Coordinates of C-alpha atoms and ligand atoms in Angstrom, one line a residue:
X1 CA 13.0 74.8 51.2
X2 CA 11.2 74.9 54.3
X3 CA 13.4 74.8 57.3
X4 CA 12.2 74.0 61.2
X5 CA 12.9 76.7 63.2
X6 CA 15.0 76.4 66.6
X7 CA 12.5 75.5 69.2
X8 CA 12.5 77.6 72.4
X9 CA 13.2 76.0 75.1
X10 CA 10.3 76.1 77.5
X11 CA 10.1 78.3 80.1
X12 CA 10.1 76.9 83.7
X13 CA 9.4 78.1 87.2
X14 CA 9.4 76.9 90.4
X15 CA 10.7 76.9 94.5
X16 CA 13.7 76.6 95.9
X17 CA 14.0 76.9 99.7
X18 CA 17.4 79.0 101.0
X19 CA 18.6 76.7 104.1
X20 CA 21.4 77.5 106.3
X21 CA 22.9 78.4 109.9
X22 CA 21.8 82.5 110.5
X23 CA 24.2 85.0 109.2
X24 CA 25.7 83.0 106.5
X25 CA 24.4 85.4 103.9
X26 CA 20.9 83.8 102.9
X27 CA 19.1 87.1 102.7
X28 CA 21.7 88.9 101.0
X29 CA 21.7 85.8 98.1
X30 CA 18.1 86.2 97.6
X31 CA 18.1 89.7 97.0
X32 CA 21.3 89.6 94.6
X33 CA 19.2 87.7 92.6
X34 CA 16.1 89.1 93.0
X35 CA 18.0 92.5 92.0
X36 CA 16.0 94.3 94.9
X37 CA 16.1 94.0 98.7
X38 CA 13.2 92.1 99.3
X39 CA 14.6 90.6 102.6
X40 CA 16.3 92.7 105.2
X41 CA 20.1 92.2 105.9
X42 CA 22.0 92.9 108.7
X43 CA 25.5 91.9 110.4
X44 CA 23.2 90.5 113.2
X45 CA 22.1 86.8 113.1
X46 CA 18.8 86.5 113.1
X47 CA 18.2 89.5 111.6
X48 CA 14.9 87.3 109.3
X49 CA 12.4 85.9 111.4
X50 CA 9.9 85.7 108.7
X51 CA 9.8 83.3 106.0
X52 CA 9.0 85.2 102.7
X53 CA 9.3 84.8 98.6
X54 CA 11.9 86.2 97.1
X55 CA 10.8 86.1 92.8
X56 CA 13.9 86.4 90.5
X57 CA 12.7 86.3 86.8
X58 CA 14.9 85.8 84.2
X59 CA 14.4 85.4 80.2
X60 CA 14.8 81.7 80.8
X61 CA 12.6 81.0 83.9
X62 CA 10.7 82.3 87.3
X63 CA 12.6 81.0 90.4
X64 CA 10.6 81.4 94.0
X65 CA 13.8 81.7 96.3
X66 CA 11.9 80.8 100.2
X67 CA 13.9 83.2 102.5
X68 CA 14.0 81.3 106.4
X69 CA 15.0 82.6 109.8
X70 CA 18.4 80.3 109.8
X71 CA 18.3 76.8 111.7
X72 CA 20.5 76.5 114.9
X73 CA 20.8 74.1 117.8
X74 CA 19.3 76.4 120.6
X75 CA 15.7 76.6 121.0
X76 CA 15.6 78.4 124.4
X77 CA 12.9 80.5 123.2
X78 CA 9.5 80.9 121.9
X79 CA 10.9 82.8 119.0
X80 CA 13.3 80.7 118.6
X81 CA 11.3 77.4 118.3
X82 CA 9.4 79.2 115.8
X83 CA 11.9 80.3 113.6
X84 CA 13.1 76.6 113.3
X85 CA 9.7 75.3 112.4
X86 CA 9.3 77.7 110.1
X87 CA 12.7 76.9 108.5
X88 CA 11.9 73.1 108.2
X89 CA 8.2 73.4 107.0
X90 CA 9.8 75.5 104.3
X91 CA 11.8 72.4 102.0
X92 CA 8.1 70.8 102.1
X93 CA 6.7 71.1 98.4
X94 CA 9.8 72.9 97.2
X95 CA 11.9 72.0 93.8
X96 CA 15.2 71.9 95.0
X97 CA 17.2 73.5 98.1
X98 CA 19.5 75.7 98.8
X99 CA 22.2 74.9 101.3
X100 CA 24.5 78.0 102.2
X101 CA 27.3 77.9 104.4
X102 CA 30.3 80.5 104.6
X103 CA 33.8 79.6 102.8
X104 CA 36.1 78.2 105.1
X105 CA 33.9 77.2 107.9
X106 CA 31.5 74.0 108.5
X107 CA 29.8 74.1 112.2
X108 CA 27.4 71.9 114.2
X109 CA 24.7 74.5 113.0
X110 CA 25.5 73.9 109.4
X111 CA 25.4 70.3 109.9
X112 CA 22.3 70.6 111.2
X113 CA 20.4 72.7 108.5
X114 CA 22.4 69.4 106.4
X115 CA 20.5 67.1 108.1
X116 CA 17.2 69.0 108.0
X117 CA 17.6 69.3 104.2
X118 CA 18.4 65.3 103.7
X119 CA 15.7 64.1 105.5
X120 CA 12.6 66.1 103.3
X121 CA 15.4 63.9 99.8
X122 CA 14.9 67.3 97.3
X123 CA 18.0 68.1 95.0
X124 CA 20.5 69.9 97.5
X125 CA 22.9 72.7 95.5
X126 CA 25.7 73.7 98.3
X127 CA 26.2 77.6 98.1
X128 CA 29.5 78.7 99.7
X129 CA 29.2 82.2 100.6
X130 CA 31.5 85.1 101.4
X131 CA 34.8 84.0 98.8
X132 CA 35.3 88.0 99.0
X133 CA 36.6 87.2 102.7
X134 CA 38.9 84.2 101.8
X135 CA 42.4 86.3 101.1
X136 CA 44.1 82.7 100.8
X137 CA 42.3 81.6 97.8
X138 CA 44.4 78.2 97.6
X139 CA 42.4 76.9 100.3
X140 CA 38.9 77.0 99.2
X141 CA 39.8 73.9 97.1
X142 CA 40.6 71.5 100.0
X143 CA 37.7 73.1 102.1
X144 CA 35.0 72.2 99.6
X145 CA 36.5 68.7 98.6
X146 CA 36.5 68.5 102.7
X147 CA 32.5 69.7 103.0
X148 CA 31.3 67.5 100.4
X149 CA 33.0 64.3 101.2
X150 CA 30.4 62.1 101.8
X151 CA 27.5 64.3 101.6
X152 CA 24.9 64.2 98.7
X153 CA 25.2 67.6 97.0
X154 CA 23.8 68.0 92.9
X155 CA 26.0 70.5 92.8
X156 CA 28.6 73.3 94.5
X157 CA 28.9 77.0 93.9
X158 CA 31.6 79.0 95.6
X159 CA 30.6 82.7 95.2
X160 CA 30.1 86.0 97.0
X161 CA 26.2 87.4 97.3
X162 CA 27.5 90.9 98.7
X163 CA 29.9 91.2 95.4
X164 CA 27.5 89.7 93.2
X165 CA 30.1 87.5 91.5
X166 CA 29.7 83.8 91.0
X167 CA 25.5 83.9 90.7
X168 CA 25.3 83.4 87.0
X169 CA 25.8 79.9 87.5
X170 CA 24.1 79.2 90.4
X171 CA 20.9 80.8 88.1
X172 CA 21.5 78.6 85.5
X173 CA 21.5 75.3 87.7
X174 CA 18.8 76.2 89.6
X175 CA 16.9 76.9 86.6
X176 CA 17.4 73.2 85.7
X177 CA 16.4 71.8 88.5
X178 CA 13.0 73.5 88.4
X179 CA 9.9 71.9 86.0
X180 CA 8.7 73.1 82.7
X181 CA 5.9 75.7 83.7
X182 CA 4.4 79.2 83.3
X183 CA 5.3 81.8 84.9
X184 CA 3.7 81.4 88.5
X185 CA 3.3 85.5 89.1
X186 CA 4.1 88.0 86.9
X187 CA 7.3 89.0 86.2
X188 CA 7.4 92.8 87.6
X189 CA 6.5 91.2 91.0
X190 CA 9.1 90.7 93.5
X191 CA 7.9 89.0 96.6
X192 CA 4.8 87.4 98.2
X193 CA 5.0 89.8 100.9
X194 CA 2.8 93.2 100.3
X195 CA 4.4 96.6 100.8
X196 CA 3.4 97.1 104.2
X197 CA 5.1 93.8 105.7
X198 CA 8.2 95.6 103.4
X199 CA 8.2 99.0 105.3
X200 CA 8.0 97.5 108.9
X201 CA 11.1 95.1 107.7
X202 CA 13.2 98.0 106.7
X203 CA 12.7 100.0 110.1
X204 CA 13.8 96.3 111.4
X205 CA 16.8 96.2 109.3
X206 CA 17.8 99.7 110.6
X207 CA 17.1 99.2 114.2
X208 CA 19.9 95.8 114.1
X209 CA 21.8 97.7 111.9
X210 CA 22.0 100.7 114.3
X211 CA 21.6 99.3 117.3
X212 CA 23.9 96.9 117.5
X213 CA 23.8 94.4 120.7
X214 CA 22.4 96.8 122.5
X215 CA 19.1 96.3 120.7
X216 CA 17.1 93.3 122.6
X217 CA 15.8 90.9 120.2
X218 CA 12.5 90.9 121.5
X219 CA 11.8 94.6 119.8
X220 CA 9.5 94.6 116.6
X221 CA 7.6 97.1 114.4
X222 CA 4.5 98.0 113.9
X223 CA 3.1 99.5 110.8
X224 CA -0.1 101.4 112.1
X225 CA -0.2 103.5 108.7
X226 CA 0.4 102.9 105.4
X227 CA -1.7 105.5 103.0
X228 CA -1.0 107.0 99.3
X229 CA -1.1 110.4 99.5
X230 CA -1.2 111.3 96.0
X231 CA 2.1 110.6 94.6
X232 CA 3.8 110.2 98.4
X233 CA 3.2 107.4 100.6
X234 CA 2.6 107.7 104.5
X235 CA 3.7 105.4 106.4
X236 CA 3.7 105.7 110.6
X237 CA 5.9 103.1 112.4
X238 CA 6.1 101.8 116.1
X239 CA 9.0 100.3 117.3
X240 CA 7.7 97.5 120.3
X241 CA 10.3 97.5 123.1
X242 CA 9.6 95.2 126.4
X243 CA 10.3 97.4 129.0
X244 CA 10.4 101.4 129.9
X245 CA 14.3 101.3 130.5
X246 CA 14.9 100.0 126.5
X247 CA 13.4 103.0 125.3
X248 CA 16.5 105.4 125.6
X249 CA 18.2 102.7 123.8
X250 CA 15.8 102.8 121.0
X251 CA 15.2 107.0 121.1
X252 CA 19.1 108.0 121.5
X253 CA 19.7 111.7 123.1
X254 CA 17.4 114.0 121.9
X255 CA 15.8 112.0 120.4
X256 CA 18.9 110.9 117.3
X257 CA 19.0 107.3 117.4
X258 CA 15.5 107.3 116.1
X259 CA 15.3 109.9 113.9
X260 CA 18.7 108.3 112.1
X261 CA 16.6 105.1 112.3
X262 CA 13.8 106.6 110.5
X263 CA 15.9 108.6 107.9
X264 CA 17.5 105.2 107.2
X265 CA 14.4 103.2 106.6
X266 CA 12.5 105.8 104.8
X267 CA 16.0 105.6 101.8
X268 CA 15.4 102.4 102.0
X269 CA 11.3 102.7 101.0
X270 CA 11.6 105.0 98.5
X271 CA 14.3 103.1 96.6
X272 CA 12.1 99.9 97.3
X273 CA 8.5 101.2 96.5
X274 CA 10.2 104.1 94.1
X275 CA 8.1 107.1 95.3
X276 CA 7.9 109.6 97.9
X277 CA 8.0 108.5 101.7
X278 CA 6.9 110.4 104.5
X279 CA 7.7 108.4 107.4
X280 CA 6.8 108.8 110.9
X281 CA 8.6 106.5 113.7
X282 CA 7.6 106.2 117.6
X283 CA 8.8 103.6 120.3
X284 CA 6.4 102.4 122.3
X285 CA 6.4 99.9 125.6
X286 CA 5.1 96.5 125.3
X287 CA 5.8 93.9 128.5
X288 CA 7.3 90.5 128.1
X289 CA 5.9 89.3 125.0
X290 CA 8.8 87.5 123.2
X291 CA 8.6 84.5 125.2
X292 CA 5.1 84.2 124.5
X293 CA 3.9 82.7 122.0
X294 CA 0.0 83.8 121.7
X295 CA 1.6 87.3 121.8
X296 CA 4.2 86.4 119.1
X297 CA 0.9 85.1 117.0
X298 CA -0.5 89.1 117.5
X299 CA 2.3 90.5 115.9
X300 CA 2.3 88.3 113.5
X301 CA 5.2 86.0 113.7
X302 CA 3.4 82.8 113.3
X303 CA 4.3 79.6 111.0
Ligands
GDP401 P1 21.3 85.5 106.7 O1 21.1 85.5 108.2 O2 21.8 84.1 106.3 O3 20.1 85.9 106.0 O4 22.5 86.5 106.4 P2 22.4 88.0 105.8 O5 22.0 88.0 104.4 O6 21.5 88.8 106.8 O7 23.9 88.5 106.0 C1 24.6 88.4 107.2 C2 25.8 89.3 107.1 O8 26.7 88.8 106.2 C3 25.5 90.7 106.6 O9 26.3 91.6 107.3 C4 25.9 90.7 105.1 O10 26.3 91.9 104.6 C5 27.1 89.7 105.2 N1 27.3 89.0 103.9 C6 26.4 88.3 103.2 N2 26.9 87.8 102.0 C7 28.2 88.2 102.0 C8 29.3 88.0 101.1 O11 29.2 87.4 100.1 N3 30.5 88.5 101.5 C9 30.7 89.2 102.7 N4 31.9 89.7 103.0 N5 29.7 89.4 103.5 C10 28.4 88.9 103.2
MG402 MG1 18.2 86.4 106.6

């Protein structure tokens, strides 16, 4: 006798945009489920002022996590007012959204990524982040019955993105919540961004990381090289500084700070593009350019 066989259930893919206040853990989410660091991290906020694609693929489905600079209430800046525009233009066309916020704590700032989230009426799933750090576990129940009183949530995940622990179902809902489709790229690639935009970010990652608030914000990178040689890759790197006097900052004495700097990216790019790096790092002076725009535009942090 003939029997029908189980059908599959269809594959589906599609975008969810990652909202919240900066340094709630965001980048670190995206890459736990992306299973690569695709998005720099640091204990800075505002550690991502670009927005990129993070693509987790998994036997069921393709999710396109959107990575934003965080929303927050002061816009003093240039860079500032362009990290939040990039942050809202990013729930446009999207599946579903990702709100995080960290366990225990609900601000103005959160509020206001909230708002910006309700207004563009996609699915909202509330991520609360950082559980690892709650010692009094008793109270997460009261805090989350407190943060999604009266706000329109499909669904809730307490979890931590640093431990890994908790994303299985997050996955799974998210999956849900995105249509019936092929894949949308293929399934070995890991983010929109090409490798190039990926070196500059890790230099970036270690500069915030290293350079704690000494570091102005205003620095950037510059890749002026990126070649395959061979098997090894090439790669030259300027850090941007605005004035002379920031440059011992960035150089350390004899020259240190920077060469730890450039050991600690160049781990990071070989893990990441898994092969040989030889990576050469210079500081360089560039005058008042964060508060400008057009400049901003040059170096490419435009929305
Ligand atoms: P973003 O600004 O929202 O993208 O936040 P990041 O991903 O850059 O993370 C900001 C800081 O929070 C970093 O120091 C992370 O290591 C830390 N962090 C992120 N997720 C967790 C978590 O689940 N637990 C703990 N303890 N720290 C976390
Ligand atoms: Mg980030």
């Amino acid at each position: 006798m003939n029997t029908v066989p189980p059908t599959e259930a269809a594959f589906r893919a599609g975008t969810i945009a990652v909202l919240g206040r900066p340094n709630v853990g965001k980048s670190t989410l995206i890459n736990a489920m992306v299973g690569a660091k695709v998005s720099i991290v640091s204990p800075r906020p505002q550690t991502t002022r670009h927005r990129l694609l993070g693509i987790a693929t998994f036997p069921e489905g393709q999710l396109l996590l959107v990575d934003t600079p965080g929303i927050h209430g002061q816009q003093k800046r240039a860079m500032n007012r362009m990290m939040n525009r990039a942050a809202r233009g990013a729930v446009e066309g999207v599946d579903a959204a990702l709100l995080v916020i960290e366990a225990g704590r609900w601000t103005d700032d959160d509020a206001l990524a909230y708002q910006a989230l309700k207004t563009s009426g996609v699915p909202c799933v509330l991520v609360i982040n950082k559980v690892d750090k709650v010692t009094d576990k008793a109270a997460l129940l009261p805090f989350i019955a407190e943060v999604t009183k009266e706000r329109d949530f499909s669904s809730v995940y307490p979890l931590s993105a640093l431990k890994k622990r908790g994303l299985d179902g997050l996955v799974k809902t998210l999956l849900k919540l995105v249509p019936e489709s092929e894949p949308l790229y293929a399934d070995d690639e890991i983010t929109d961004r090409s490798e190039r935009f990926l070196a500059g970010e890790l230099v970036r990652e270690q500069l915030m990381t290293r350079l704690g608030d000494e570091l102005p914000y205003s620095a950037t990178v510059e890749i002026e090289k990126f070649e395959l040689d061979g098997e090894m890759l090439r790669i030259a790197a300027v850090v941007w500084v605005e004035r002379e006097g920031q440059k011992p900052i960035v150089i350390g004495k004899g020259g240190e700070r920077l060469k730890a700097i450039s050991t600690g990216a160049r781990i990071g790019m070989e893990k990441l593009f898994d092969r040989k790096v030889f990576l050469e790092t210079w500081c360089r002076v560039r005058e008042g350019w964060s508060d400008d725009e057009a400049a901003l535009r040059r170096f490419g942090y435009s929305d």
